[in-house]
Coordinates of C-alpha atoms and ligand atoms in Angstrom, one line a residue:
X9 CA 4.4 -7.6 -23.0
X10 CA 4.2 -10.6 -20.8
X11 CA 4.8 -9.3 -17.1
X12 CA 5.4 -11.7 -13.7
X13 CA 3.9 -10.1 -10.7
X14 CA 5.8 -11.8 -7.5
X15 CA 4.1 -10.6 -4.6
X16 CA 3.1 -11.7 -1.1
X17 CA -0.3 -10.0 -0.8
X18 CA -2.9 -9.8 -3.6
X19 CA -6.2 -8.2 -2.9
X20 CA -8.8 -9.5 -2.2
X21 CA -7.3 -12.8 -1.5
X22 CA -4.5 -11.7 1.1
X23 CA -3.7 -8.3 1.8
X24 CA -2.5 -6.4 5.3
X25 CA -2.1 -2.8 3.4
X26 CA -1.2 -0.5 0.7
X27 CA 1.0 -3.6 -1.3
X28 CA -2.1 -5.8 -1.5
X29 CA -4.2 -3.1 -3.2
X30 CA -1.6 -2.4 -5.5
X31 CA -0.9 -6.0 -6.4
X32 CA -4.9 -6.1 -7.0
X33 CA -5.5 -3.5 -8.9
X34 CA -2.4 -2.5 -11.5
X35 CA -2.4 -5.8 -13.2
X36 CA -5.8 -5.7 -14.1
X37 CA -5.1 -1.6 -15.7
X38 CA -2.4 -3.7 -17.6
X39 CA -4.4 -6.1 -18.8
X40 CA -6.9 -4.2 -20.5
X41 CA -4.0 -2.2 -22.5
X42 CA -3.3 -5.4 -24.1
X43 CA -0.4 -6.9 -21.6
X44 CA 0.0 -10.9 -20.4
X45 CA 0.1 -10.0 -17.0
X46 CA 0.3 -13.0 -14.2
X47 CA 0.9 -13.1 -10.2
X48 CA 2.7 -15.7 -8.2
X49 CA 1.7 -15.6 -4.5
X50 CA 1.6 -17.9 -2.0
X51 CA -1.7 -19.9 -1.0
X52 CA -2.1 -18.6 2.7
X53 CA -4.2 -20.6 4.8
X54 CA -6.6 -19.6 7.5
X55 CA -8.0 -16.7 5.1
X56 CA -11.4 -16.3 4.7
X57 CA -10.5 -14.4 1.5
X58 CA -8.7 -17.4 0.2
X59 CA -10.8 -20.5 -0.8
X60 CA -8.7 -23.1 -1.8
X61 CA -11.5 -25.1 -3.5
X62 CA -12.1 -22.1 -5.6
X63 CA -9.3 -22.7 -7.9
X64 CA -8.1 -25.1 -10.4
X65 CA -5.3 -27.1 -9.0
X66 CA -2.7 -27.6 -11.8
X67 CA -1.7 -30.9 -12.7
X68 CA 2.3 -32.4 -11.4
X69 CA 4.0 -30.7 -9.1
X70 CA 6.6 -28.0 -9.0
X71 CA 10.4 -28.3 -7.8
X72 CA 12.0 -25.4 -6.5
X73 CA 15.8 -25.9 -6.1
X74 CA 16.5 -24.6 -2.4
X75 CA 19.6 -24.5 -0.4
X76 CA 18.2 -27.5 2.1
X77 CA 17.5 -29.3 -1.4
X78 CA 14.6 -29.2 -3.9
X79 CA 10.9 -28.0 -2.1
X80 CA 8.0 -29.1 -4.1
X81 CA 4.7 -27.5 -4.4
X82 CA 1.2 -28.0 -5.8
X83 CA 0.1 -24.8 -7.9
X84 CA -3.2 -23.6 -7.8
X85 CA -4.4 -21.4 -10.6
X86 CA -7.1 -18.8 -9.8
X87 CA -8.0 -15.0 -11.3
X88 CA -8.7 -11.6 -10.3
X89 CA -12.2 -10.9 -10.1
X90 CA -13.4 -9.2 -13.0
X91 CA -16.0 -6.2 -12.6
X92 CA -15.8 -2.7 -12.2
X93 CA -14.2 0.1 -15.1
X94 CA -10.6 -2.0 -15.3
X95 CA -12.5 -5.3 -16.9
X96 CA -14.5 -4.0 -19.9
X97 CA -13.1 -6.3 -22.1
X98 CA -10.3 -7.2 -20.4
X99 CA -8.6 -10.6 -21.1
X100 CA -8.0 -12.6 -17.5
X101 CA -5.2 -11.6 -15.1
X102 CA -4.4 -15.2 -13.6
X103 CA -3.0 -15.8 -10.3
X104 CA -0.7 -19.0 -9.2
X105 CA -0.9 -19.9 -5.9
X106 CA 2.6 -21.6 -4.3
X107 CA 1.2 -24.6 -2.2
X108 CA 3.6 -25.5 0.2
X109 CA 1.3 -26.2 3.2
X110 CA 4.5 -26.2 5.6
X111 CA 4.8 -22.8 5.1
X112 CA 2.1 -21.3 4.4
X113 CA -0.6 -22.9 5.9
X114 CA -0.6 -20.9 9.0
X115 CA -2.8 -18.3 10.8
X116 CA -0.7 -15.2 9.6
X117 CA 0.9 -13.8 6.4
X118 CA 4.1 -13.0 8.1
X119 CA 3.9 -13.8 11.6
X120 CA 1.9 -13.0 14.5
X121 CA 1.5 -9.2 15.5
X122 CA 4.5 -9.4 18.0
X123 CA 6.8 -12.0 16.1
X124 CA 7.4 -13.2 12.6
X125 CA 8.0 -16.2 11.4
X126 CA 11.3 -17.5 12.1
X127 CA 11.9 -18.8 9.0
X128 CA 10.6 -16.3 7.0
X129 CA 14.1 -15.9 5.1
X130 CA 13.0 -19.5 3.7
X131 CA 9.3 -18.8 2.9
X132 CA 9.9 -15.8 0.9
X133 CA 13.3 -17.0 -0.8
X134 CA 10.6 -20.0 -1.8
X135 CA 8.2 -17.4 -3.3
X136 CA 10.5 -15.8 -5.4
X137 CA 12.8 -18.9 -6.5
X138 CA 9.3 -20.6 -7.0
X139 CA 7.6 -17.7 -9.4
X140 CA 11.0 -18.3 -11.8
X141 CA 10.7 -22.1 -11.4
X142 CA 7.1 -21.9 -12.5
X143 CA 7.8 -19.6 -15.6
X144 CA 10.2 -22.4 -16.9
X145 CA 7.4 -25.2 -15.9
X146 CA 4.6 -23.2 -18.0
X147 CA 7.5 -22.4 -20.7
X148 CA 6.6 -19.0 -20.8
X149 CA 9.2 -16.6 -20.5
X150 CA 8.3 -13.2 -19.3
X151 CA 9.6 -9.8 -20.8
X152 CA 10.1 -8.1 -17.2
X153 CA 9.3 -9.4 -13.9
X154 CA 8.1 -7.1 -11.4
X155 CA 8.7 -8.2 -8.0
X156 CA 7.3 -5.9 -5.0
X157 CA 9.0 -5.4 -1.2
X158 CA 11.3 -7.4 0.7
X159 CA 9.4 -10.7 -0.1
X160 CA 10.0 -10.8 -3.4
X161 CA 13.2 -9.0 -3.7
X162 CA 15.2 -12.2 -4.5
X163 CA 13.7 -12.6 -7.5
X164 CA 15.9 -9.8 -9.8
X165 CA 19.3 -11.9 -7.7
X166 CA 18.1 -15.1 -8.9
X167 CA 17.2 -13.9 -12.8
X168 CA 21.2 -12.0 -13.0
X169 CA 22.3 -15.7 -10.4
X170 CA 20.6 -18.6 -10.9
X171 CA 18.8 -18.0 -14.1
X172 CA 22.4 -17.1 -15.9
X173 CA 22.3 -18.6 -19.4
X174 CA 18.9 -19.7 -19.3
X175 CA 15.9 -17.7 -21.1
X176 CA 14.9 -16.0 -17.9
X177 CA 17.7 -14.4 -17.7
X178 CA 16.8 -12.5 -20.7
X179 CA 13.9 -11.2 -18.3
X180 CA 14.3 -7.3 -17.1
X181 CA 13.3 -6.5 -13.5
X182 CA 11.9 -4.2 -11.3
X183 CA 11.7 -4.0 -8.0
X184 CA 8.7 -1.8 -6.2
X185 CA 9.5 -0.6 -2.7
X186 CA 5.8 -0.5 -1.1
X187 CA 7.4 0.7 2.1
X188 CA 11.1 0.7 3.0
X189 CA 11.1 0.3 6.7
X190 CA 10.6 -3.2 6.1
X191 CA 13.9 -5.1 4.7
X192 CA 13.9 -8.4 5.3
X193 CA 16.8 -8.5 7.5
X194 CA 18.3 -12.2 8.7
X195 CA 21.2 -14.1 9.9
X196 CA 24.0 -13.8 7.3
X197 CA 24.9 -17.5 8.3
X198 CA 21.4 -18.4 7.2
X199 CA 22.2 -17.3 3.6
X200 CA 22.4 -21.5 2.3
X201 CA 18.7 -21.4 2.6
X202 CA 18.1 -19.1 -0.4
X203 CA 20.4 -21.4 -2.5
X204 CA 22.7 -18.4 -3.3
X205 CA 26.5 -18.5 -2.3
X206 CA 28.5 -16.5 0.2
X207 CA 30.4 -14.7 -2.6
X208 CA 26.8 -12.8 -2.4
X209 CA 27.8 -11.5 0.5
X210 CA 29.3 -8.1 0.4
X211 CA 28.0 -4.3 0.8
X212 CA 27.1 -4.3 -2.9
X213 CA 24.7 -7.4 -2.5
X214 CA 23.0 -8.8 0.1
X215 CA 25.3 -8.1 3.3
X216 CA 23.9 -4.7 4.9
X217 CA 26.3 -3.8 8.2
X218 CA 26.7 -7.3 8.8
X219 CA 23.1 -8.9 8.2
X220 CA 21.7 -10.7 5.5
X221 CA 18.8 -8.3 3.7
X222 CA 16.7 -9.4 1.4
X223 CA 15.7 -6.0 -0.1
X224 CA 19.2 -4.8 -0.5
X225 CA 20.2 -7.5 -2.8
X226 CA 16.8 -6.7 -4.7
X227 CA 17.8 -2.8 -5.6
X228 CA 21.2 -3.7 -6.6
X229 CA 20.0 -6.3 -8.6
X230 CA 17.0 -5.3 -10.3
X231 CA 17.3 -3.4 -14.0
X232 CA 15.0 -0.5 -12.4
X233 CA 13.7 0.2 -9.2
X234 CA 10.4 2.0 -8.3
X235 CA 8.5 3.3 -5.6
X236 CA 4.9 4.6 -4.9
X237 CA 5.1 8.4 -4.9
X238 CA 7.3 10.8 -6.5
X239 CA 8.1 12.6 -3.2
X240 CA 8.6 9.1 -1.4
X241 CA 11.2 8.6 -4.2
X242 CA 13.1 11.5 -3.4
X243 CA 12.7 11.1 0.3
X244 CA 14.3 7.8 0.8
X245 CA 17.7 8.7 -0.6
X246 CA 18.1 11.2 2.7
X247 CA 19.6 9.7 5.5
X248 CA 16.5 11.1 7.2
X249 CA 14.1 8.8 5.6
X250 CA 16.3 6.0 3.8
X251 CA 16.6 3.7 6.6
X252 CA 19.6 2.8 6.4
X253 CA 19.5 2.0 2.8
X254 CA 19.8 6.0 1.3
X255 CA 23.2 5.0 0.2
X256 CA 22.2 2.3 -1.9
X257 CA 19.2 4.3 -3.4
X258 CA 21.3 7.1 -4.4
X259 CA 23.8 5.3 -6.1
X260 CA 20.6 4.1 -8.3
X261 CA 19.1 7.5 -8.0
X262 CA 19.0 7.2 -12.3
X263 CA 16.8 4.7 -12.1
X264 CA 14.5 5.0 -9.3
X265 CA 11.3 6.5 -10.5
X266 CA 8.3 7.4 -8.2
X267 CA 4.8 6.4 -9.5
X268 CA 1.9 7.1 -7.4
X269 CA -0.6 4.2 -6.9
X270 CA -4.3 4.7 -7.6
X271 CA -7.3 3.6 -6.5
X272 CA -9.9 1.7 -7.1
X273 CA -12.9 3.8 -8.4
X274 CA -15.8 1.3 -8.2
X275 CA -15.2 0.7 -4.9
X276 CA -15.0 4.6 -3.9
X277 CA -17.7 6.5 -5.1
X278 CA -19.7 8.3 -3.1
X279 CA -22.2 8.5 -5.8
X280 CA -22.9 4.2 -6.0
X281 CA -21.1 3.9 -2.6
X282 CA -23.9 1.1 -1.3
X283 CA -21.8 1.0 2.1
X284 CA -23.4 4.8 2.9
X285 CA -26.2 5.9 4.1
X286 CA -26.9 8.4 0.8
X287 CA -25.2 8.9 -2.0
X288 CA -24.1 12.4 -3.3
X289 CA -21.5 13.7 -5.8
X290 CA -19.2 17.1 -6.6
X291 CA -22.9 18.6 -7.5
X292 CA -25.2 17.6 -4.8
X293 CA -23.9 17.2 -0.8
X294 CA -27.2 16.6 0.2
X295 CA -26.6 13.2 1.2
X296 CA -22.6 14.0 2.6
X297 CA -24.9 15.6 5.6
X298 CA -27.0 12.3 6.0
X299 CA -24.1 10.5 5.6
X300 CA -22.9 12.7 9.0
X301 CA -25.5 12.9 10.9
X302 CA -25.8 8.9 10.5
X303 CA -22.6 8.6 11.8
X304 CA -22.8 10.8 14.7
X305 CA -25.8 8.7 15.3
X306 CA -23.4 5.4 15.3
X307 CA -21.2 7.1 17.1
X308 CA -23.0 8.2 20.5
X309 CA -22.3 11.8 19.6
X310 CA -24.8 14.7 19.4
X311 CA -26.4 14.7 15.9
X312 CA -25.8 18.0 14.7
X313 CA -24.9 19.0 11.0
X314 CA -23.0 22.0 11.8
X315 CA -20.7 20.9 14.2
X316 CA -17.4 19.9 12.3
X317 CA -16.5 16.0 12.4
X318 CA -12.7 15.1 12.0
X319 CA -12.0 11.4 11.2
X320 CA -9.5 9.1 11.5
X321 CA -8.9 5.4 9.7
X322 CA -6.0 3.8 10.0
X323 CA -3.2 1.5 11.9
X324 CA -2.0 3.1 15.2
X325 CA 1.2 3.4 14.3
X326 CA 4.1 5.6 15.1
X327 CA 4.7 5.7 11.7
X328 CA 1.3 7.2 11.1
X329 CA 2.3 9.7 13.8
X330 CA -0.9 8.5 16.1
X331 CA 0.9 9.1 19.6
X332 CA 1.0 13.0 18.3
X333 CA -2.6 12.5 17.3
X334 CA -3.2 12.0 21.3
X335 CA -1.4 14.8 22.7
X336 CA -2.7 17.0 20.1
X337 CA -6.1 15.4 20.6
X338 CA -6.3 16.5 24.7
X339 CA -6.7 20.1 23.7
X340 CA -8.5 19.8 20.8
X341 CA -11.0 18.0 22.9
X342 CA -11.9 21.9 24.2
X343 CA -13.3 22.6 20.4
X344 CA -16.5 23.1 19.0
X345 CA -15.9 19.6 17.0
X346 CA -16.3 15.8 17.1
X347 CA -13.2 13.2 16.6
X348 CA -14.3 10.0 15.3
X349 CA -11.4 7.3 15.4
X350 CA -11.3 3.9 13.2
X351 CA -8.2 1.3 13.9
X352 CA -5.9 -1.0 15.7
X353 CA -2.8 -1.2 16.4
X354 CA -0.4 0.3 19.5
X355 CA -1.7 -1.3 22.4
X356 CA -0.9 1.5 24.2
X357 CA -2.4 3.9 22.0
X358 CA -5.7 2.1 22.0
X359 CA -6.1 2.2 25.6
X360 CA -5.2 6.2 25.9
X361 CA -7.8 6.6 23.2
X362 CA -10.2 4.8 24.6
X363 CA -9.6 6.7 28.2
X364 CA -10.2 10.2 26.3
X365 CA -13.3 8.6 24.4
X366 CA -14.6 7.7 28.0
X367 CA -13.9 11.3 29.6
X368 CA -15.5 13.1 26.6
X369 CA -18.1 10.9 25.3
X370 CA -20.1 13.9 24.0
X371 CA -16.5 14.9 21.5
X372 CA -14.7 11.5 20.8
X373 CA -15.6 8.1 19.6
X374 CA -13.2 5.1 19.2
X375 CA -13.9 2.4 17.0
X376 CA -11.1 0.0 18.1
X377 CA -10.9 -2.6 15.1
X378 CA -10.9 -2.9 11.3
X379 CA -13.7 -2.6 10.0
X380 CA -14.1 -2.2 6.3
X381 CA -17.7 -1.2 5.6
X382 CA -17.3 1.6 8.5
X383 CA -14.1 3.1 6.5
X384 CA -16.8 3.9 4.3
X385 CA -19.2 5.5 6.4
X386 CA -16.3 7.3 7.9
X387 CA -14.8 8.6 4.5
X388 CA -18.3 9.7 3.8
X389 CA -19.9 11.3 7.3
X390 CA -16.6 13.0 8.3
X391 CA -15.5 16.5 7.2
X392 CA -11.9 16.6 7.9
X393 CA -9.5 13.7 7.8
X394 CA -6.5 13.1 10.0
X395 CA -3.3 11.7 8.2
X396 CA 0.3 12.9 9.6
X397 CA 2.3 10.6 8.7
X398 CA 5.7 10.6 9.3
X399 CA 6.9 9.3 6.5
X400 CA 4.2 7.7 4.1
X401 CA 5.3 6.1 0.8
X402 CA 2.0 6.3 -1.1
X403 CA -0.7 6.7 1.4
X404 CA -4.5 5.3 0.6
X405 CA -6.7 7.4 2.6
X406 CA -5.9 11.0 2.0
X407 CA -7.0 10.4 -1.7
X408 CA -10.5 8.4 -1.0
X409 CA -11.1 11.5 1.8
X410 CA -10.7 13.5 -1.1
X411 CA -12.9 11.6 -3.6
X412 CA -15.4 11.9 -0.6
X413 CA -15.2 15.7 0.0
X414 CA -13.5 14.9 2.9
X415 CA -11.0 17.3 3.8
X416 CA -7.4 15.7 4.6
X417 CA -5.4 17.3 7.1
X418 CA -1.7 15.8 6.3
X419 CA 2.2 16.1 6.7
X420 CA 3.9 17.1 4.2
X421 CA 5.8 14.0 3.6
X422 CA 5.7 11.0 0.5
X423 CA 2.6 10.5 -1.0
X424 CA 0.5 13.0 1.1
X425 CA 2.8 16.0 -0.6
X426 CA 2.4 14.7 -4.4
X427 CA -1.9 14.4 -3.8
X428 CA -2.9 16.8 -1.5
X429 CA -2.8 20.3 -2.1
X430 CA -2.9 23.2 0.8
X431 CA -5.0 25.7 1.3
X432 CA -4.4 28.8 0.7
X433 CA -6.6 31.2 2.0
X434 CA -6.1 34.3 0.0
X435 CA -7.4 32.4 -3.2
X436 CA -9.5 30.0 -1.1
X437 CA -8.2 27.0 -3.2
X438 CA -7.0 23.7 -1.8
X439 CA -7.7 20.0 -1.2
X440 CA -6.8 19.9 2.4
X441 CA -4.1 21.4 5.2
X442 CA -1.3 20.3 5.3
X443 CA 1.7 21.0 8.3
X444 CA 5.1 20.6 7.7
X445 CA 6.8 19.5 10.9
X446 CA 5.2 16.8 12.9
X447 CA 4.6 17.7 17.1
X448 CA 1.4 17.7 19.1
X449 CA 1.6 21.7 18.6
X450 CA 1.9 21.8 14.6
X451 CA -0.9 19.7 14.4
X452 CA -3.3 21.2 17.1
X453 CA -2.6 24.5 15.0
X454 CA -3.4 23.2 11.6
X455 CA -7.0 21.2 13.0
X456 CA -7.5 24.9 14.5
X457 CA -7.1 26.4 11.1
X458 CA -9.7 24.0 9.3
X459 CA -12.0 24.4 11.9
X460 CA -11.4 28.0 11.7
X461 CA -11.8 28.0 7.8
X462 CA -15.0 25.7 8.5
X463 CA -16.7 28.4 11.0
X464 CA -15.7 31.5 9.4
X465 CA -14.9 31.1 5.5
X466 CA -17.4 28.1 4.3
X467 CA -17.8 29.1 0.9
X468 CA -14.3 28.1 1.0
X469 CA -14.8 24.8 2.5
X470 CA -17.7 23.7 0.1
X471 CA -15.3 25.5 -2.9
X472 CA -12.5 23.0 -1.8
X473 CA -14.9 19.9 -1.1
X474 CA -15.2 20.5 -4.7
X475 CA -12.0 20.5 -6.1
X476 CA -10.9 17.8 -4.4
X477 CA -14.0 15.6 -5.3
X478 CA -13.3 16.7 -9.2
X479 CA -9.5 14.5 -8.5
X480 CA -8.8 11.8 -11.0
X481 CA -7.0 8.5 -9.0
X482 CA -7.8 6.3 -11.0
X483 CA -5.1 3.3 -11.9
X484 CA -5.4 4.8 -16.1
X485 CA -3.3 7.6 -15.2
X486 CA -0.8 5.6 -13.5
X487 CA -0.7 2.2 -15.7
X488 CA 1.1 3.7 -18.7
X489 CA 4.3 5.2 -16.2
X490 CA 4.4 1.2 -15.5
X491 CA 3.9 0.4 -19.3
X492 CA 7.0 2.8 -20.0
X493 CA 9.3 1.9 -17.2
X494 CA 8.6 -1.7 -18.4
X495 CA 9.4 -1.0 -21.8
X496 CA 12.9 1.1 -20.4
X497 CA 13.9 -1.7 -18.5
X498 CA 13.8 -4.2 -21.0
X499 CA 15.4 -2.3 -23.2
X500 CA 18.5 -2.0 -21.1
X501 CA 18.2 -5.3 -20.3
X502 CA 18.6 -6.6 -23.3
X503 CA 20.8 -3.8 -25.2
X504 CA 18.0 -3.2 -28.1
X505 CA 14.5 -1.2 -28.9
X506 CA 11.5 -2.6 -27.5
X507 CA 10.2 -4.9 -30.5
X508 CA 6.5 -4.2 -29.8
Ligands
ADP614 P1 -0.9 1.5 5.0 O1 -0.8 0.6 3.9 O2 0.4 2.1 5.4 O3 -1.6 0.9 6.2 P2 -2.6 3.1 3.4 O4 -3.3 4.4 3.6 O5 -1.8 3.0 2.1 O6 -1.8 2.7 4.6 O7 -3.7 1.9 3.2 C1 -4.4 1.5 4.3 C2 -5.7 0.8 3.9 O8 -6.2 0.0 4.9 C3 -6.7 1.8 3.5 O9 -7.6 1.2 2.5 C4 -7.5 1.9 4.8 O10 -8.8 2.4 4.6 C5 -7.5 0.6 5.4 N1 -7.6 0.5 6.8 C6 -6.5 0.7 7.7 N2 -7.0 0.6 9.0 C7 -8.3 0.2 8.9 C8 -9.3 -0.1 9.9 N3 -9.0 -0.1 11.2 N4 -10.5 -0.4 9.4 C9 -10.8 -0.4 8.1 N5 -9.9 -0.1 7.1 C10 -8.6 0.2 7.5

């Protein structure tokens, strides 16, 4: 099949999470299965990530029809690195790069960490419109394009819009929701920008309680939607989680499907990990101890091997629940274990950290920052691992603890509930622990009850270090549900069996 990508992040040239990784890492699965996979990003400036001499630039220029008038663009044309299990043999994935310096040459992807772009509405309008207006300069016509979040959620209104009559329109869509608290919300009177009419404008389109979103239009518009968990897929139709958009989402509840992402296996192995201090596997944990008494070392905390190490990587967010990490954190404090904590975020959060760091230097270390390399020293010195959400759509972290024989300690909620399996201590099986409300209490409890399994039942621990380490995340199990719903949405798209 020939498959668009549309996407604002791409790893490893831009990325800010979970969507980047994705955009990455699937295309590459699809590749080597035989598929003409492509992505259309922007080309970001300021990014050490992003060279702009490393790729070709393509000759002319493009024209993207806009509703200020016609934009034009130089295209760069780059590739995913090749390496690692996905690329035996794969054919290229190639990547065009949208240059439109106005908008994109700036220090952020989306806008600095207190305000975005105001005209974001035009930069991402220009990313979708643009991918289209590049198939028709290359002449080649995709069989689905699969647009992901907000950003590129115009793209399945301008194929059904636009595109009417022309071959894209023959082109199925589908629209992944990476995470839906981010909409794309704007001025409805700003609508001329994306070069779509007002009759676009009702509660079945783009018009969401009076405001202009971006990611609306995309799930009535696209031939199937998707998002990155089973559970997440579910969750998002409640009023609960569906911010604001449930309604939408059930109406479409036939063709939502839930697909978890994987993850990248070369990168996370603890046994060829070259980020850790010694390698081990499922069958030798040797080195998992080296790997923690190194890190208590880094740390500033007392080097002992027995003494259980809970970790956490991740933005301070409220959505990652890391304000009832803090309360739950001032009594666990009084245990018989060591916190070490990787991220930024909340400035508020970073500073209460830090405090409780400072008044119990000999329990808790901060690491305020991101810092790839030490995620990996993290994953592979800790014991436990800290992830309760409140809502999480896929969730990375939980499954490289796991890989790791790092123990997650999760909410139930998204992507944590379809990978992480609780303990159960009659049978002494499990991946992790998992709680099912989130307060300061619910989680001090469930940190008690791993500790509690670590001092008194460690045959279990090491039982379920195993099990969890024996996990398969790879992208192969999760490229051909992509393949399929591909194939599905074509087929309703154009009425007929797939001719492949
Ligand atoms: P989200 O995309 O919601 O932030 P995910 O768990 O899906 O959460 O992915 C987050 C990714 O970013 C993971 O690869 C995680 O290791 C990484 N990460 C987050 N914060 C940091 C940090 N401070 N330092 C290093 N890596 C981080």
């Amino acid at each position: 099949m020939r498959i668009l990508f549309v996407a604002s992040e791409c790893a490893p040239f831009a990325k800010t999470g979970g969507l980047g990784d994705v955009v990455g890492a699937l295309p590459k699965w699809l590749a080597r299965r035989g598929h003409d996979v492509r992505i259309v990003m922007p080309l970001y400036g300021y990014l050490p990530t992003l060279r702009w001499d490393d790729f070709e630039r393509l000759d002319g220029v493009l024209t993207v029809p806009m509703g200020g008038g016609a934009q034009r663009a130089a295209v760069r044309l780059g590739e995913l690195p090749r390496g690692g299990a996905a690329s035996n043999a794969a054919p290229p994935v190639r990547v065009y790069f949208l240059e439109h310096r106005r908008w994109f040459d700036r220090p952020h992807l989306y806008g600095s960490p207190t305000e975005a772009y105001g005209d974001n509405l035009e930069r991402f309008s220009f990313l979708s419109r643009g991918a289209l207006s590049l198939c028709s300069a290359l002449n080649w016509t995709p069989d689905v394009v699969h647009a992901h979040d907000w950003q590129a959620a115009l793209a399945p209104v301008y194929l059904n819009t636009v595109e009417w009559g022309r071959p894209l329109h023959g082109a199925a869509s589908l629209l992944t929701i990476h995470n839906l608290a981010y909409q794309g919300e704007f001025d409805p009177r700003e609508l001329w920008r994306t070069g779509l009419g007002n009759e676009h404008l009702h509660a079945k389109g783009l018009e969401h309680f009076g405001a202009l979103n971006l990611l609306k239009g995309g799930l009535w518009h696209a031939t199937f939607l998707s998002t990155v968990s089973p559970t997440y897929s579910r969750e998002i139709q409640s009023s609960e989680h569906g911010c604001g958009l449930d309604g939408v989402l059930r109406e479409r509840a036939a063709d939502l499907r839930g697909i978890l992402n994987g993850i990248d296996g070369d990168e996370w192995d603890p046994a060829r990990d070259p980020l850790i201090s010694a390698p081990y596997s499922r069958d030798d944990l040797d080195g998992k101890t080296a790997c923690k008494m190194a890190l208590q070392r880094e740390a500033g905390l007392p080097v002992r091997a027995t003494t259980p190490l809970v970790a956490w990587v991740g933005r301070f967010a409220y959505q990652k629940g890391i304000d009832v990490v803090a309360h739950a954190l001032m009594g666990l404090v009084h245990e018989e274990a060591q916190f070490v904590l990787l991220g930024t975020g909340d400035p508020k959060a970073e500073r209460w950290l830090a405090d409780l760091a400072a008044r119990y230097p000999q329990k808790v270390r901060l690491f305020a920052g991101f810092d790839h390399k030490l995620a990996h020293r993290i994953e592979a010195g800790a014991d436990f691992f800290l992830m309760p959400s409140r809502f999480e759509p896929c969730g990375l972290n939980q499954m490289y603890s796991q890989r790791y024989g790092t123990l997650p300690i999760v909410r139930a909620t998204g992507g944590l509930a379809d990978t992480v399996r609780n303990y159960d201590e009659s049978s002494g099986r499990g991946t992790g622990f998992m709680l099912l409300e989130l307060s300061p209490d619910a989680l001090y409890h469930t940190v008690r009850w791993a500790l509690a399994t670590w001092w008194q039942r460690r045959p279990h621990i090491d039982a379920m270090r195993r099990e969890a380490m024996s996990l398969d995340w790879s992208w192969d199990r999760f490229a051909g549900d992509y393949e399929l719903l591909y194939r599905q949405a074509w087929e309703r798209r154009r009425g007929q069996p797939w001719r492949g």
